[in-house]
C-alpha atoms as a printed R data frame, in Angstrom:
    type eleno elety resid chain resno       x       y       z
1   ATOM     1    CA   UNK     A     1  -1.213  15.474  -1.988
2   ATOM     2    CA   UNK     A     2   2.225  16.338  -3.093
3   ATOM     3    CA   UNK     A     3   5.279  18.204  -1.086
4   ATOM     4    CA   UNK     A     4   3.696  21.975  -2.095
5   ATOM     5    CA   UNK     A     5   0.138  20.856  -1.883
6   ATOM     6    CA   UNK     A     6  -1.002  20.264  -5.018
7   ATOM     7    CA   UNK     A     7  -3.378  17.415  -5.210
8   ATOM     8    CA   UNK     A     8  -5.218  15.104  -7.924
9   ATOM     9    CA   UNK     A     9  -8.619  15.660  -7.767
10  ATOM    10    CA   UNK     A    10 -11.596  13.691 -10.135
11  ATOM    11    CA   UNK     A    11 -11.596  14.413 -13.927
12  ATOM    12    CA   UNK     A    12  -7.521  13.745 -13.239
13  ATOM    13    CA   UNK     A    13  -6.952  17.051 -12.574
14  ATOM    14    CA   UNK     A    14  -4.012  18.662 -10.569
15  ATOM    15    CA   UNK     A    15  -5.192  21.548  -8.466
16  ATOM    16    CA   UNK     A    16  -1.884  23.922  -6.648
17  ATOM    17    CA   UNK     A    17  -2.930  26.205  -3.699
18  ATOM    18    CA   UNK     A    18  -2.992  29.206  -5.834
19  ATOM    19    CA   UNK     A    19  -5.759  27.094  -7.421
20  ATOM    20    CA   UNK     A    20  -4.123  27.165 -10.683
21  ATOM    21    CA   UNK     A    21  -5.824  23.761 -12.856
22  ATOM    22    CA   UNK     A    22  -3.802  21.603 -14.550
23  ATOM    23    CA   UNK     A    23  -5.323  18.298 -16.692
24  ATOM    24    CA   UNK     A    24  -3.501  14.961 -16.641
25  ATOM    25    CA   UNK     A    25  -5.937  13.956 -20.011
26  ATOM    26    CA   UNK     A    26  -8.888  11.828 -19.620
27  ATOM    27    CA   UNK     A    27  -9.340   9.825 -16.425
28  ATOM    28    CA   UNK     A    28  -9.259   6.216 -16.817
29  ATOM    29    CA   UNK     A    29 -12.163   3.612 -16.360
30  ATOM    30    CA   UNK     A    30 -12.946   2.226 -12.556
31  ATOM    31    CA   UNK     A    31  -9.780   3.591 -11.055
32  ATOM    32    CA   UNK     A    32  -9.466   2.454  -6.965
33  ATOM    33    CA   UNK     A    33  -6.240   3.623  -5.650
34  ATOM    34    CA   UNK     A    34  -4.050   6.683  -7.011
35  ATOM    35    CA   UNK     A    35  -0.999   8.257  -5.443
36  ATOM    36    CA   UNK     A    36   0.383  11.297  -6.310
37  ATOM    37    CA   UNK     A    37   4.626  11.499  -6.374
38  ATOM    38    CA   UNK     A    38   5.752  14.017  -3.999
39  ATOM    39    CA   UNK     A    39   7.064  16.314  -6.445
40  ATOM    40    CA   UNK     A    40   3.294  16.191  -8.786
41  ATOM    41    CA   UNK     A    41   5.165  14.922 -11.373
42  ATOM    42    CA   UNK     A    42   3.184  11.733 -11.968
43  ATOM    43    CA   UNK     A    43   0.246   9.370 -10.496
44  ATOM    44    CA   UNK     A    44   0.894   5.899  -9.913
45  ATOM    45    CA   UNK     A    45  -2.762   4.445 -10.373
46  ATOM    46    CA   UNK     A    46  -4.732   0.743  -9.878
47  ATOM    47    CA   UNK     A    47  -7.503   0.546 -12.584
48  ATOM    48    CA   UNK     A    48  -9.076  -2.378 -10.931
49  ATOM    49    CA   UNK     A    49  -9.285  -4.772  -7.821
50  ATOM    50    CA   UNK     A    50  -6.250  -6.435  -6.138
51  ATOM    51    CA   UNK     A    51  -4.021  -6.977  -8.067
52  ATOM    52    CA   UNK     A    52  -4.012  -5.670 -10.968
53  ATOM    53    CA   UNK     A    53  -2.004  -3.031 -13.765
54  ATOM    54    CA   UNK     A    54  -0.266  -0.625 -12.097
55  ATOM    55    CA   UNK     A    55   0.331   2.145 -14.378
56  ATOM    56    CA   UNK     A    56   1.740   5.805 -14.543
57  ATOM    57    CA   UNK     A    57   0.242   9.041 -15.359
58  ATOM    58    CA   UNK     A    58   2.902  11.728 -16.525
59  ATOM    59    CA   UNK     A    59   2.026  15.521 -16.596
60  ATOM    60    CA   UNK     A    60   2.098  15.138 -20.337
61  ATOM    61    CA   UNK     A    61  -0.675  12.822 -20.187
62  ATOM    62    CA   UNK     A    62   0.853   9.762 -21.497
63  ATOM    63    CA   UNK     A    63   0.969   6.485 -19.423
64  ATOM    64    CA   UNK     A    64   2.899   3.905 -19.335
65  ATOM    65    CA   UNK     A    65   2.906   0.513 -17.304
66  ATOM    66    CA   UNK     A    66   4.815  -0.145 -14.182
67  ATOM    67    CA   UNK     A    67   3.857  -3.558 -13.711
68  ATOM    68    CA   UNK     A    68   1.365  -6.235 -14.839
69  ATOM    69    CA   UNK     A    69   0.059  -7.209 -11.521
70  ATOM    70    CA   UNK     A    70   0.406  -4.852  -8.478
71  ATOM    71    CA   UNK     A    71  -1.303  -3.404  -5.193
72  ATOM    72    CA   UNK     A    72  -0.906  -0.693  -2.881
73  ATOM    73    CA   UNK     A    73   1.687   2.013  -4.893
74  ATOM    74    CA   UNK     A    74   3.685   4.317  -2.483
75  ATOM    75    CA   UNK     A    75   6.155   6.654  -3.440
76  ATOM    76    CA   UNK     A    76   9.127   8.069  -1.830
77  ATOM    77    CA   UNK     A    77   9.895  11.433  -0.859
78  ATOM    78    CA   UNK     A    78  12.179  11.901  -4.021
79  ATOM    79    CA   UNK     A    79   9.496  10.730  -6.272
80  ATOM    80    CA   UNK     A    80  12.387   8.455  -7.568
81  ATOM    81    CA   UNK     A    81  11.332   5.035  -6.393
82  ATOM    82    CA   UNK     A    82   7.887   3.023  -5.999
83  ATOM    83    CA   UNK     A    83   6.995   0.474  -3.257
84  ATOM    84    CA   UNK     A    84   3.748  -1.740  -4.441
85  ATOM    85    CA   UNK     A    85   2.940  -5.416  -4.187
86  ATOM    86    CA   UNK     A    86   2.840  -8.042  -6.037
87  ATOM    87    CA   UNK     A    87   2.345 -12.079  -6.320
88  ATOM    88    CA   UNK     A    88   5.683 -13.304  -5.881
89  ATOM    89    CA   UNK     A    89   4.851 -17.390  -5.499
90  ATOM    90    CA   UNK     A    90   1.609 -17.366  -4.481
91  ATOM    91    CA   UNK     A    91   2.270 -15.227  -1.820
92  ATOM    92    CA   UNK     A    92   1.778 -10.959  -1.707
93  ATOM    93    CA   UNK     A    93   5.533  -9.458  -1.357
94  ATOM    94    CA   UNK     A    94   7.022  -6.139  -1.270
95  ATOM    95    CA   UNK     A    95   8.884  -4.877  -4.595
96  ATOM    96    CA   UNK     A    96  10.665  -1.742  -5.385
97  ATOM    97    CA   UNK     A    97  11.281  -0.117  -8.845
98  ATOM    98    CA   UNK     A    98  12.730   3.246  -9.877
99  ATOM    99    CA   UNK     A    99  10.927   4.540 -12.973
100 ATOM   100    CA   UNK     A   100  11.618   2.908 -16.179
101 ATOM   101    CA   UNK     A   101  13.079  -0.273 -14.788
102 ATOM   102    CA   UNK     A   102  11.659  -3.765 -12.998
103 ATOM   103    CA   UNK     A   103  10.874  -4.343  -9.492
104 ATOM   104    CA   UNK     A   104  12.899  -6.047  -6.921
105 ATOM   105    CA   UNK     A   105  11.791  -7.894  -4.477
106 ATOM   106    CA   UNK     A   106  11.998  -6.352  -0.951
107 ATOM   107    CA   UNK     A   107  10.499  -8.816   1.437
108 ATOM   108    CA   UNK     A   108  10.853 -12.666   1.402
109 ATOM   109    CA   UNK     A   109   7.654 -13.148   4.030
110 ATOM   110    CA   UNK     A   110   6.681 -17.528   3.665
111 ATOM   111    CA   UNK     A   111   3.380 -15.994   4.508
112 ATOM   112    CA   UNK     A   112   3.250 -12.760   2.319
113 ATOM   113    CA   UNK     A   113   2.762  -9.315   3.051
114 ATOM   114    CA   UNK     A   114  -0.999  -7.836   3.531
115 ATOM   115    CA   UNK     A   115  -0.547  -4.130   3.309
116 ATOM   116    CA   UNK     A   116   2.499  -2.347   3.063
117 ATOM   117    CA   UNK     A   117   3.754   1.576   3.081
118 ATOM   118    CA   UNK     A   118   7.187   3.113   2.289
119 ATOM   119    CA   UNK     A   119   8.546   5.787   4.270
120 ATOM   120    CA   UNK     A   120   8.834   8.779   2.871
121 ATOM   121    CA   UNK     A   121  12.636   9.951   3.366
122 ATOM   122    CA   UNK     A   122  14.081   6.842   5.279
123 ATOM   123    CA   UNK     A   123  13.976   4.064   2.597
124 ATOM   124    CA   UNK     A   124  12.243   1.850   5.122
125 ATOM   125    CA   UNK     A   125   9.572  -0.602   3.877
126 ATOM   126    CA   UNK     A   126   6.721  -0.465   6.469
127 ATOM   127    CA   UNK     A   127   4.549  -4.110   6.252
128 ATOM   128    CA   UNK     A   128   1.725  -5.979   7.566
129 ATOM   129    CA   UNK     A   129   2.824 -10.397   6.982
130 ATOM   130    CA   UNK     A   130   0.424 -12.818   7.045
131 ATOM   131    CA   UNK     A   131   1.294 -14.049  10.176
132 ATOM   132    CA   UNK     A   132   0.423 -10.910  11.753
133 ATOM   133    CA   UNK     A   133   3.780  -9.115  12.233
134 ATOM   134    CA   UNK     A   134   4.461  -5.797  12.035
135 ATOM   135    CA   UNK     A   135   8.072  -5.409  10.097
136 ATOM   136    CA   UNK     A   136  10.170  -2.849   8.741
137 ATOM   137    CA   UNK     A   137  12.938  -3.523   6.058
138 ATOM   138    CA   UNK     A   138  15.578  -1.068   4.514
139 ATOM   139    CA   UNK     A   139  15.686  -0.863   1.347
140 ATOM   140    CA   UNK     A   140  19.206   0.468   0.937
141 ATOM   141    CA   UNK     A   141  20.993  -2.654   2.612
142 ATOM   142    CA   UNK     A   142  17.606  -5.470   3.260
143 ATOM   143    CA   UNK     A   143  17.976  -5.497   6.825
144 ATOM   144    CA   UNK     A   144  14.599  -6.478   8.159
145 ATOM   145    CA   UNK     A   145  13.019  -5.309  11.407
146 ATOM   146    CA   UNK     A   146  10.373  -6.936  13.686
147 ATOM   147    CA   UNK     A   147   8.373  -4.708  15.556
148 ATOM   148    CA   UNK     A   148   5.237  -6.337  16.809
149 ATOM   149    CA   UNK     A   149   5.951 -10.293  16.608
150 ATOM   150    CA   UNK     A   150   3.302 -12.491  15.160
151 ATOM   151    CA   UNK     A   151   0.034 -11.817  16.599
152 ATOM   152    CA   UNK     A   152  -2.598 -14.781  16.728
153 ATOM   153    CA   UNK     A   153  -5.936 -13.493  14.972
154 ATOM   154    CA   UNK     A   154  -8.639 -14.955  17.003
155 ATOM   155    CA   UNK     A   155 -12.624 -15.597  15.656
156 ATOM   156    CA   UNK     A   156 -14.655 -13.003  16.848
157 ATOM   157    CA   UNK     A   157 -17.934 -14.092  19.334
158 ATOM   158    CA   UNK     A   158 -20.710 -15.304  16.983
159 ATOM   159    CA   UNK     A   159 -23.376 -12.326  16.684
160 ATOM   160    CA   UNK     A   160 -26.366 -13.433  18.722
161 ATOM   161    CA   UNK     A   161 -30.165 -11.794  17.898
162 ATOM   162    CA   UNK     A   162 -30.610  -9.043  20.412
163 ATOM   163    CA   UNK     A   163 -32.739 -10.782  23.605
164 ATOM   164    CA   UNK     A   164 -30.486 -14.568  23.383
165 ATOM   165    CA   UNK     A   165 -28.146 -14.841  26.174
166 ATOM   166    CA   UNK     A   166 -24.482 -14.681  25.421
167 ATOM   167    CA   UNK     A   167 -22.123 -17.875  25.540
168 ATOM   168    CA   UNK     A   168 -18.994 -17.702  27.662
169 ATOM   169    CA   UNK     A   169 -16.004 -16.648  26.526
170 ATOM   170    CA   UNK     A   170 -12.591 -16.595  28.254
171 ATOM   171    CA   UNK     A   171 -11.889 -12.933  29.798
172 ATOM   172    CA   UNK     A   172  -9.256 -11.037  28.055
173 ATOM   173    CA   UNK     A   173  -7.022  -8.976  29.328
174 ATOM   174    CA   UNK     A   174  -4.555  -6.232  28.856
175 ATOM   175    CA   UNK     A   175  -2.615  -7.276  25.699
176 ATOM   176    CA   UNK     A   176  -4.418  -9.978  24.278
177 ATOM   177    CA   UNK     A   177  -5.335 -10.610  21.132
178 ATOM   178    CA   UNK     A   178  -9.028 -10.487  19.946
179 ATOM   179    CA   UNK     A   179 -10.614  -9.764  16.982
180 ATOM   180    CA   UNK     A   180 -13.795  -7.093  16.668
């Protein structure tokens, strides 16, 4: 949904709240993720699975690529820049481009980044690492944030048929770590 709630909706169509239709041409093929930019001006969309084209959808239509191997497009407030991810090493980091030019890198995690957001007005870089931590990084001067440290992801019980009696397992207790 954009700033004055127009949204995308399927066929690739832009719908405002006077319900006024307006077509972006001819959806493409097997699309799963698509963000609107704030201002409705364009869709940053993934065609296929992780990772994979990321491409842009003006209002006249015509696309054009933002980068050959991306996941999980977000868009600031302005409309001006785009968050995504992409292999950098082997490893899933945070890049930032501004239409029309490359990405640059925005996170230097040794174990990657699994999902990641940008805020909307703040220029702050919202991730997931692999090591569990929950980090935030401004993208005006790189200074990088920790706010949950890394966070131990523990097997979950083996699933027992209904009737068997349950093995032991440690107690947990108010802030531990477990996995459902």
């Amino acid at each position: 949904m954009s700033d004055d709630g127009t949204v995308l909706v399927a066929g690739w169509t832009l719908v405002n709240t006077a319900g006024e239709k307006f077509k972006l041409g001819d959806a493409p093929n097997n699309i799963i993720r698509a963000v609107l930019a704030p201002d409705a001006s364009y869709v940053v969309y993934q065609p296929s699975a992780d990772p994979s084209p990321l491409r842009i959808r003006d209002r006249s239509g015509a696309d054009s690529l933002l980068v050959g191997q991306g996941s999980f497009p977000s868009i600031s407030a302005d409309s001006k820049r785009i968050m995504y991810l992409a292999p950098v090493n082997g490893e899933l980091q945070a890049l930032l481009a501004e239409r029309g030019s490359a990405g640059v890198q925005v996170t230097f995690e040794p174990d990657g980044i699994t999902e990641a957001t940008m805020s909307g007005t703040s220029g702050l870089v919202v991730a997931v690492t692999g090591a569990g931590q929950l980090i935030t990084v401004d993208v005006r001067n790189g200074f990088r944030s920790e706010y949950i440290g890394r966070t131990p992801k523990l097997a979950p019980p083996p699933l027992n048929s209904f009737g068997e009696s349950q093995p032991y397992y440690r107690s947990q207790g108010i802030g531990s770590a477990y996995a459902i």
